[in-house]
PDB file of N, CA and C in Angstrom:
ATOM      1  N   MET A 777       0.706  -1.101  -0.036  1.00  0.00           N
ATOM      2  CA  MET A 777       0.319  -0.124  -0.295  1.00  0.00           C
ATOM      3  C   MET A 777       0.713   1.263  -0.293  1.00  0.00           C
ATOM      4  N   GLU A 778       0.732   2.082  -0.983  1.00  0.00           N
ATOM      5  CA  GLU A 778       1.260   3.409  -1.149  1.00  0.00           C
ATOM      6  C   GLU A 778       1.028   4.428   0.259  1.00  0.00           C
ATOM      7  N   ASN A 779       1.805   5.048   1.003  1.00  0.00           N
ATOM      8  CA  ASN A 779       1.249   5.911   1.830  1.00  0.00           C
ATOM      9  C   ASN A 779       1.513   7.292   1.652  1.00  0.00           C
ATOM     10  N   ASN A 780       1.771   7.512   0.338  1.00  0.00           N
ATOM     11  CA  ASN A 780       1.924   9.318  -0.156  1.00  0.00           C
ATOM     12  C   ASN A 780       0.771   9.357  -1.125  1.00  0.00           C
ATOM     13  N   GLN A 781      -0.344   8.811  -1.071  1.00  0.00           N
ATOM     14  CA  GLN A 781      -1.575   9.075  -1.630  1.00  0.00           C
ATOM     15  C   GLN A 781      -1.998  10.443  -1.068  1.00  0.00           C
ATOM     16  N   ILE A 782      -2.564  10.984  -1.631  1.00  0.00           N
ATOM     17  CA  ILE A 782      -3.356  12.532  -1.056  1.00  0.00           C
ATOM     18  C   ILE A 782      -4.837  12.866  -1.538  1.00  0.00           C
ATOM     19  N   TYR A 783      -5.642  13.184  -0.792  1.00  0.00           N
ATOM     20  CA  TYR A 783      -6.882  13.310  -1.022  1.00  0.00           C
ATOM     21  C   TYR A 783      -7.558  14.704  -1.385  1.00  0.00           C
ATOM     22  N   ASP A 784      -8.447  14.784  -1.791  1.00  0.00           N
ATOM     23  CA  ASP A 784      -9.258  16.246  -1.997  1.00  0.00           C
ATOM     24  C   ASP A 784     -10.420  15.940  -0.750  1.00  0.00           C
ATOM     25  N   VAL A 785     -10.648  17.053  -0.321  1.00  0.00           N
ATOM     26  CA  VAL A 785     -11.758  16.729   0.766  1.00  0.00           C
ATOM     27  C   VAL A 785     -12.825  18.169   0.239  1.00  0.00           C
ATOM     28  N   PHE A 786     -14.222  17.776  -0.084  1.00  0.00           N
ATOM     29  CA  PHE A 786     -14.910  18.458  -0.668  1.00  0.00           C
ATOM     30  C   PHE A 786     -16.341  18.601   0.368  1.00  0.00           C
ATOM     31  N   THR A 787     -17.002  19.631  -0.083  1.00  0.00           N
ATOM     32  CA  THR A 787     -18.494  19.555   0.551  1.00  0.00           C
ATOM     33  C   THR A 787     -19.273  20.160  -0.679  1.00  0.00           C
ATOM     34  N   ILE A 788     -20.515  19.452  -0.455  1.00  0.00           N
ATOM     35  CA  ILE A 788     -21.490  19.412  -1.799  1.00  0.00           C
ATOM     36  C   ILE A 788     -22.574  20.208  -1.403  1.00  0.00           C
ATOM     37  N   ILE A 789     -22.893  21.461  -1.852  1.00  0.00           N
ATOM     38  CA  ILE A 789     -23.870  22.313  -1.648  1.00  0.00           C
ATOM     39  C   ILE A 789     -24.776  22.094  -2.689  1.00  0.00           C
ATOM     40  N   GLU A 790     -25.891  21.360  -2.117  1.00  0.00           N
ATOM     41  CA  GLU A 790     -27.564  21.150  -3.063  1.00  0.00           C
ATOM     42  C   GLU A 790     -27.939  22.471  -3.341  1.00  0.00           C
ATOM     43  N   THR A 791     -28.279  22.324  -4.572  1.00  0.00           N
ATOM     44  CA  THR A 791     -29.244  23.852  -5.264  1.00  0.00           C
ATOM     45  C   THR A 791     -30.764  23.598  -5.076  1.00  0.00           C
ATOM     46  N   ASN A 792     -31.139  22.095  -5.166  1.00  0.00           N
ATOM     47  CA  ASN A 792     -32.482  21.830  -5.177  1.00  0.00           C
ATOM     48  C   ASN A 792     -33.250  22.475  -6.583  1.00  0.00           C
ATOM     49  N   LYS A 793     -32.425  22.934  -7.534  1.00  0.00           N
ATOM     50  CA  LYS A 793     -32.968  23.201  -8.852  1.00  0.00           C
ATOM     51  C   LYS A 793     -32.587  22.284 -10.066  1.00  0.00           C
ATOM     52  N   GLU A 794     -33.717  22.310 -10.602  1.00  0.00           N
ATOM     53  CA  GLU A 794     -33.487  21.247 -12.036  1.00  0.00           C
ATOM     54  C   GLU A 794     -32.249  21.962 -13.029  1.00  0.00           C
ATOM     55  N   ASP A 795     -32.578  23.136 -13.123  1.00  0.00           N
ATOM     56  CA  ASP A 795     -31.525  23.784 -14.197  1.00  0.00           C
ATOM     57  C   ASP A 795     -30.095  24.067 -13.445  1.00  0.00           C
ATOM     58  N   VAL A 796     -30.053  23.928 -11.933  1.00  0.00           N
ATOM     59  CA  VAL A 796     -28.568  24.310 -11.715  1.00  0.00           C
ATOM     60  C   VAL A 796     -27.828  23.284 -10.781  1.00  0.00           C
ATOM     61  N   LYS A 797     -26.439  23.047 -11.046  1.00  0.00           N
ATOM     62  CA  LYS A 797     -26.191  21.785 -10.715  1.00  0.00           C
ATOM     63  C   LYS A 797     -25.342  22.462  -9.095  1.00  0.00           C
ATOM     64  N   ASN A 798     -25.231  21.017  -8.600  1.00  0.00           N
ATOM     65  CA  ASN A 798     -24.895  21.077  -7.311  1.00  0.00           C
ATOM     66  C   ASN A 798     -23.476  21.492  -7.461  1.00  0.00           C
ATOM     67  N   ARG A 799     -23.109  22.300  -6.293  1.00  0.00           N
ATOM     68  CA  ARG A 799     -21.535  23.214  -6.048  1.00  0.00           C
ATOM     69  C   ARG A 799     -20.938  22.216  -5.541  1.00  0.00           C
ATOM     70  N   TRP A 800     -19.588  21.873  -5.714  1.00  0.00           N
ATOM     71  CA  TRP A 800     -18.738  21.052  -5.086  1.00  0.00           C
ATOM     72  C   TRP A 800     -17.641  21.884  -4.578  1.00  0.00           C
ATOM     73  N   ASN A 801     -17.594  22.323  -3.613  1.00  0.00           N
ATOM     74  CA  ASN A 801     -16.601  23.233  -2.992  1.00  0.00           C
ATOM     75  C   ASN A 801     -15.282  22.322  -2.191  1.00  0.00           C
ATOM     76  N   LYS A 802     -14.106  22.559  -2.465  1.00  0.00           N
ATOM     77  CA  LYS A 802     -12.998  21.825  -1.905  1.00  0.00           C
ATOM     78  C   LYS A 802     -12.479  22.619  -0.826  1.00  0.00           C
ATOM     79  N   ILE A 803     -12.479  22.055   0.385  1.00  0.00           N
ATOM     80  CA  ILE A 803     -12.377  22.497   1.639  1.00  0.00           C
ATOM     81  C   ILE A 803     -11.195  22.186   2.479  1.00  0.00           C
ATOM     82  N   GLY A 804     -10.628  21.120   1.843  1.00  0.00           N
ATOM     83  CA  GLY A 804      -9.637  20.436   2.641  1.00  0.00           C
ATOM     84  C   GLY A 804      -8.645  19.452   2.196  1.00  0.00           C
ATOM     85  N   THR A 805      -7.761  19.156   2.872  1.00  0.00           N
ATOM     86  CA  THR A 805      -6.803  18.077   2.011  1.00  0.00           C
ATOM     87  C   THR A 805      -6.723  16.424   3.104  1.00  0.00           C
ATOM     88  N   GLY A 806      -6.534  15.386   2.674  1.00  0.00           N
ATOM     89  CA  GLY A 806      -6.375  14.361   3.375  1.00  0.00           C
ATOM     90  C   GLY A 806      -4.789  13.680   3.014  1.00  0.00           C
ATOM     91  N   PHE A 807      -4.328  12.903   3.820  1.00  0.00           N
ATOM     92  CA  PHE A 807      -3.141  12.042   3.792  1.00  0.00           C
ATOM     93  C   PHE A 807      -3.459  10.907   4.377  1.00  0.00           C
ATOM     94  N   LEU A 808      -2.952   9.629   3.519  1.00  0.00           N
ATOM     95  CA  LEU A 808      -2.655   8.350   3.723  1.00  0.00           C
ATOM     96  C   LEU A 808      -1.888   8.044   5.147  1.00  0.00           C
ATOM     97  N   ASN A 809      -2.106   7.626   5.987  1.00  0.00           N
ATOM     98  CA  ASN A 809      -1.358   6.844   6.865  1.00  0.00           C
ATOM     99  C   ASN A 809      -0.998   5.301   6.719  1.00  0.00           C
ATOM    100  N   ARG A 810       0.115   5.151   7.176  1.00  0.00           N
ATOM    101  CA  ARG A 810       0.999   3.694   6.889  1.00  0.00           C
ATOM    102  C   ARG A 810      -0.094   2.735   7.343  1.00  0.00           C
ATOM    103  N   ASP A 811      -0.998   3.057   8.240  1.00  0.00           N
ATOM    104  CA  ASP A 811      -2.061   2.143   9.007  1.00  0.00           C
ATOM    105  C   ASP A 811      -3.279   1.903   7.975  1.00  0.00           C
ATOM    106  N   GLY A 812      -3.433   2.753   6.983  1.00  0.00           N
ATOM    107  CA  GLY A 812      -4.579   2.977   6.190  1.00  0.00           C
ATOM    108  C   GLY A 812      -5.651   3.935   6.560  1.00  0.00           C
ATOM    109  N   SER A 813      -5.286   4.483   7.736  1.00  0.00           N
ATOM    110  CA  SER A 813      -6.383   5.745   8.363  1.00  0.00           C
ATOM    111  C   SER A 813      -5.876   6.877   7.096  1.00  0.00           C
ATOM    112  N   ILE A 814      -6.873   8.071   7.750  1.00  0.00           N
ATOM    113  CA  ILE A 814      -6.445   9.126   6.976  1.00  0.00           C
ATOM    114  C   ILE A 814      -6.645  10.472   7.534  1.00  0.00           C
ATOM    115  N   ASN A 815      -5.570  10.968   7.790  1.00  0.00           N
ATOM    116  CA  ASN A 815      -5.616  12.591   8.502  1.00  0.00           C
ATOM    117  C   ASN A 815      -5.908  13.620   7.724  1.00  0.00           C
ATOM    118  N   VAL A 816      -7.229  14.155   8.076  1.00  0.00           N
ATOM    119  CA  VAL A 816      -7.635  15.244   7.276  1.00  0.00           C
ATOM    120  C   VAL A 816      -7.537  16.663   7.916  1.00  0.00           C
ATOM    121  N   ILE A 817      -6.827  17.711   7.013  1.00  0.00           N
ATOM    122  CA  ILE A 817      -6.989  19.062   7.461  1.00  0.00           C
ATOM    123  C   ILE A 817      -8.118  19.921   6.607  1.00  0.00           C
ATOM    124  N   LEU A 818      -8.627  20.611   7.677  1.00  0.00           N
ATOM    125  CA  LEU A 818      -9.802  21.450   6.803  1.00  0.00           C
ATOM    126  C   LEU A 818      -9.620  22.579   6.713  1.00  0.00           C
ATOM    127  N   ASP A 819      -9.974  23.358   6.019  1.00  0.00           N
ATOM    128  CA  ASP A 819      -9.552  25.072   5.538  1.00  0.00           C
ATOM    129  C   ASP A 819     -11.064  25.511   5.821  1.00  0.00           C
ATOM    130  N   ALA A 820     -12.348  24.885   6.015  1.00  0.00           N
ATOM    131  CA  ALA A 820     -13.454  25.252   6.382  1.00  0.00           C
ATOM    132  C   ALA A 820     -14.468  24.224   6.902  1.00  0.00           C
ATOM    133  N   TYR A 821     -15.370  24.651   7.705  1.00  0.00           N
ATOM    134  CA  TYR A 821     -16.079  23.433   8.121  1.00  0.00           C
ATOM    135  C   TYR A 821     -17.304  23.710   7.414  1.00  0.00           C
ATOM    136  N   PRO A 822     -18.220  22.431   7.204  1.00  0.00           N
ATOM    137  CA  PRO A 822     -19.253  22.474   6.003  1.00  0.00           C
ATOM    138  C   PRO A 822     -20.321  22.230   6.864  1.00  0.00           C
ATOM    139  N   ALA A 823     -21.587  23.650   6.464  1.00  0.00           N
ATOM    140  CA  ALA A 823     -22.338  24.038   6.999  1.00  0.00           C
ATOM    141  C   ALA A 823     -23.298  22.644   7.372  1.00  0.00           C
ATOM    142  N   ASN A 824     -23.404  21.661   6.226  1.00  0.00           N
ATOM    143  CA  ASN A 824     -24.129  20.405   6.500  1.00  0.00           C
ATOM    144  C   ASN A 824     -23.622  19.398   7.218  1.00  0.00           C
ATOM    145  N   GLY A 825     -22.325  19.705   7.503  1.00  0.00           N
ATOM    146  CA  GLY A 825     -21.442  18.506   8.409  1.00  0.00           C
ATOM    147  C   GLY A 825     -21.024  17.106   7.964  1.00  0.00           C
ATOM    148  N   ARG A 826     -21.405  17.550   6.153  1.00  0.00           N
ATOM    149  CA  ARG A 826     -21.005  16.267   5.639  1.00  0.00           C
ATOM    150  C   ARG A 826     -19.625  16.474   4.679  1.00  0.00           C
ATOM    151  N   LEU A 827     -18.587  15.573   4.618  1.00  0.00           N
ATOM    152  CA  LEU A 827     -17.692  15.663   3.496  1.00  0.00           C
ATOM    153  C   LEU A 827     -17.448  14.539   2.882  1.00  0.00           C
ATOM    154  N   HIS A 828     -16.885  14.704   1.504  1.00  0.00           N
ATOM    155  CA  HIS A 828     -16.646  14.061   0.347  1.00  0.00           C
ATOM    156  C   HIS A 828     -15.222  14.071   0.228  1.00  0.00           C
ATOM    157  N   ILE A 829     -14.483  12.810   0.306  1.00  0.00           N
ATOM    158  CA  ILE A 829     -13.045  12.315   0.144  1.00  0.00           C
ATOM    159  C   ILE A 829     -13.000  11.656  -0.910  1.00  0.00           C
ATOM    160  N   ARG A 830     -12.013  12.124  -1.903  1.00  0.00           N
ATOM    161  CA  ARG A 830     -11.708  11.662  -2.999  1.00  0.00           C
ATOM    162  C   ARG A 830     -10.135  11.776  -3.271  1.00  0.00           C
ATOM    163  N   LEU A 831      -9.935  10.549  -3.730  1.00  0.00           N
ATOM    164  CA  LEU A 831      -8.016  10.319  -4.220  1.00  0.00           C
ATOM    165  C   LEU A 831      -8.151  11.536  -5.194  1.00  0.00           C
ATOM    166  N   ARG A 832      -6.951  12.100  -4.828  1.00  0.00           N
ATOM    167  CA  ARG A 832      -6.632  13.418  -5.892  1.00  0.00           C
ATOM    168  C   ARG A 832      -6.234  12.621  -7.056  1.00  0.00           C
ATOM    169  N   ARG A 833      -6.703  13.230  -8.339  1.00  0.00           N
ATOM    170  CA  ARG A 833      -6.012  12.821  -9.928  1.00  0.00           C
ATOM    171  C   ARG A 833      -4.936  13.661 -10.108  1.00  0.00           C
ATOM    172  N   GLU A 834      -4.181  12.663 -10.886  1.00  0.00           N
ATOM    173  CA  GLU A 834      -3.031  13.523 -11.439  1.00  0.00           C
ATOM    174  C   GLU A 834      -3.551  14.403 -12.453  1.00  0.00           C
ATOM    175  N   LYS A 835      -2.907  15.513 -12.708  1.00  0.00           N
ATOM    176  CA  LYS A 835      -3.231  16.375 -13.700  1.00  0.00           C
ATOM    177  C   LYS A 835      -2.599  15.878 -15.029  1.00  0.00           C
ATOM    178  N   GLU A 836      -3.175  16.252 -16.058  1.00  0.00           N
ATOM    179  CA  GLU A 836      -2.723  15.823 -17.482  1.00  0.00           C
ATOM    180  C   GLU A 836      -1.619  16.722 -17.505  1.00  0.00           C
ATOM    181  N   LYS A 837      -0.319  16.061 -18.044  1.00  0.00           N
ATOM    182  CA  LYS A 837       0.823  16.740 -18.369  1.00  0.00           C
ATOM    183  C   LYS A 837       0.665  17.013 -20.067  1.00  0.00           C
ATOM    184  N   SER A 838       0.929  18.483 -20.001  1.00  0.00           N
ATOM    185  CA  SER A 838       0.987  19.167 -21.533  1.00  0.00           C
ATOM    186  C   SER A 838       2.365  18.710 -22.000  1.00  0.00           C
ATOM    187  N   GLU A 839       2.268  18.493 -23.176  1.00  0.00           N
ATOM    188  CA  GLU A 839       3.783  17.834 -24.187  1.00  0.00           C
ATOM    189  C   GLU A 839       4.450  18.991 -24.824  1.00  0.00           C
TER     190      GLU A 839
END
């Protein structure tokens, strides 16, 4: 298991409108520990109390 994995932490703001998409706000970063747990550092606290954590995607390299 790699221990250098980085996660992005989001909160999703639901609009409840058909023509408007939900907003994803990046509010922090997570780091995978050797034991498989994740440390999360938040820059903001989600009002709805929910976090969505995703493995950070590598940016495509331009040639």
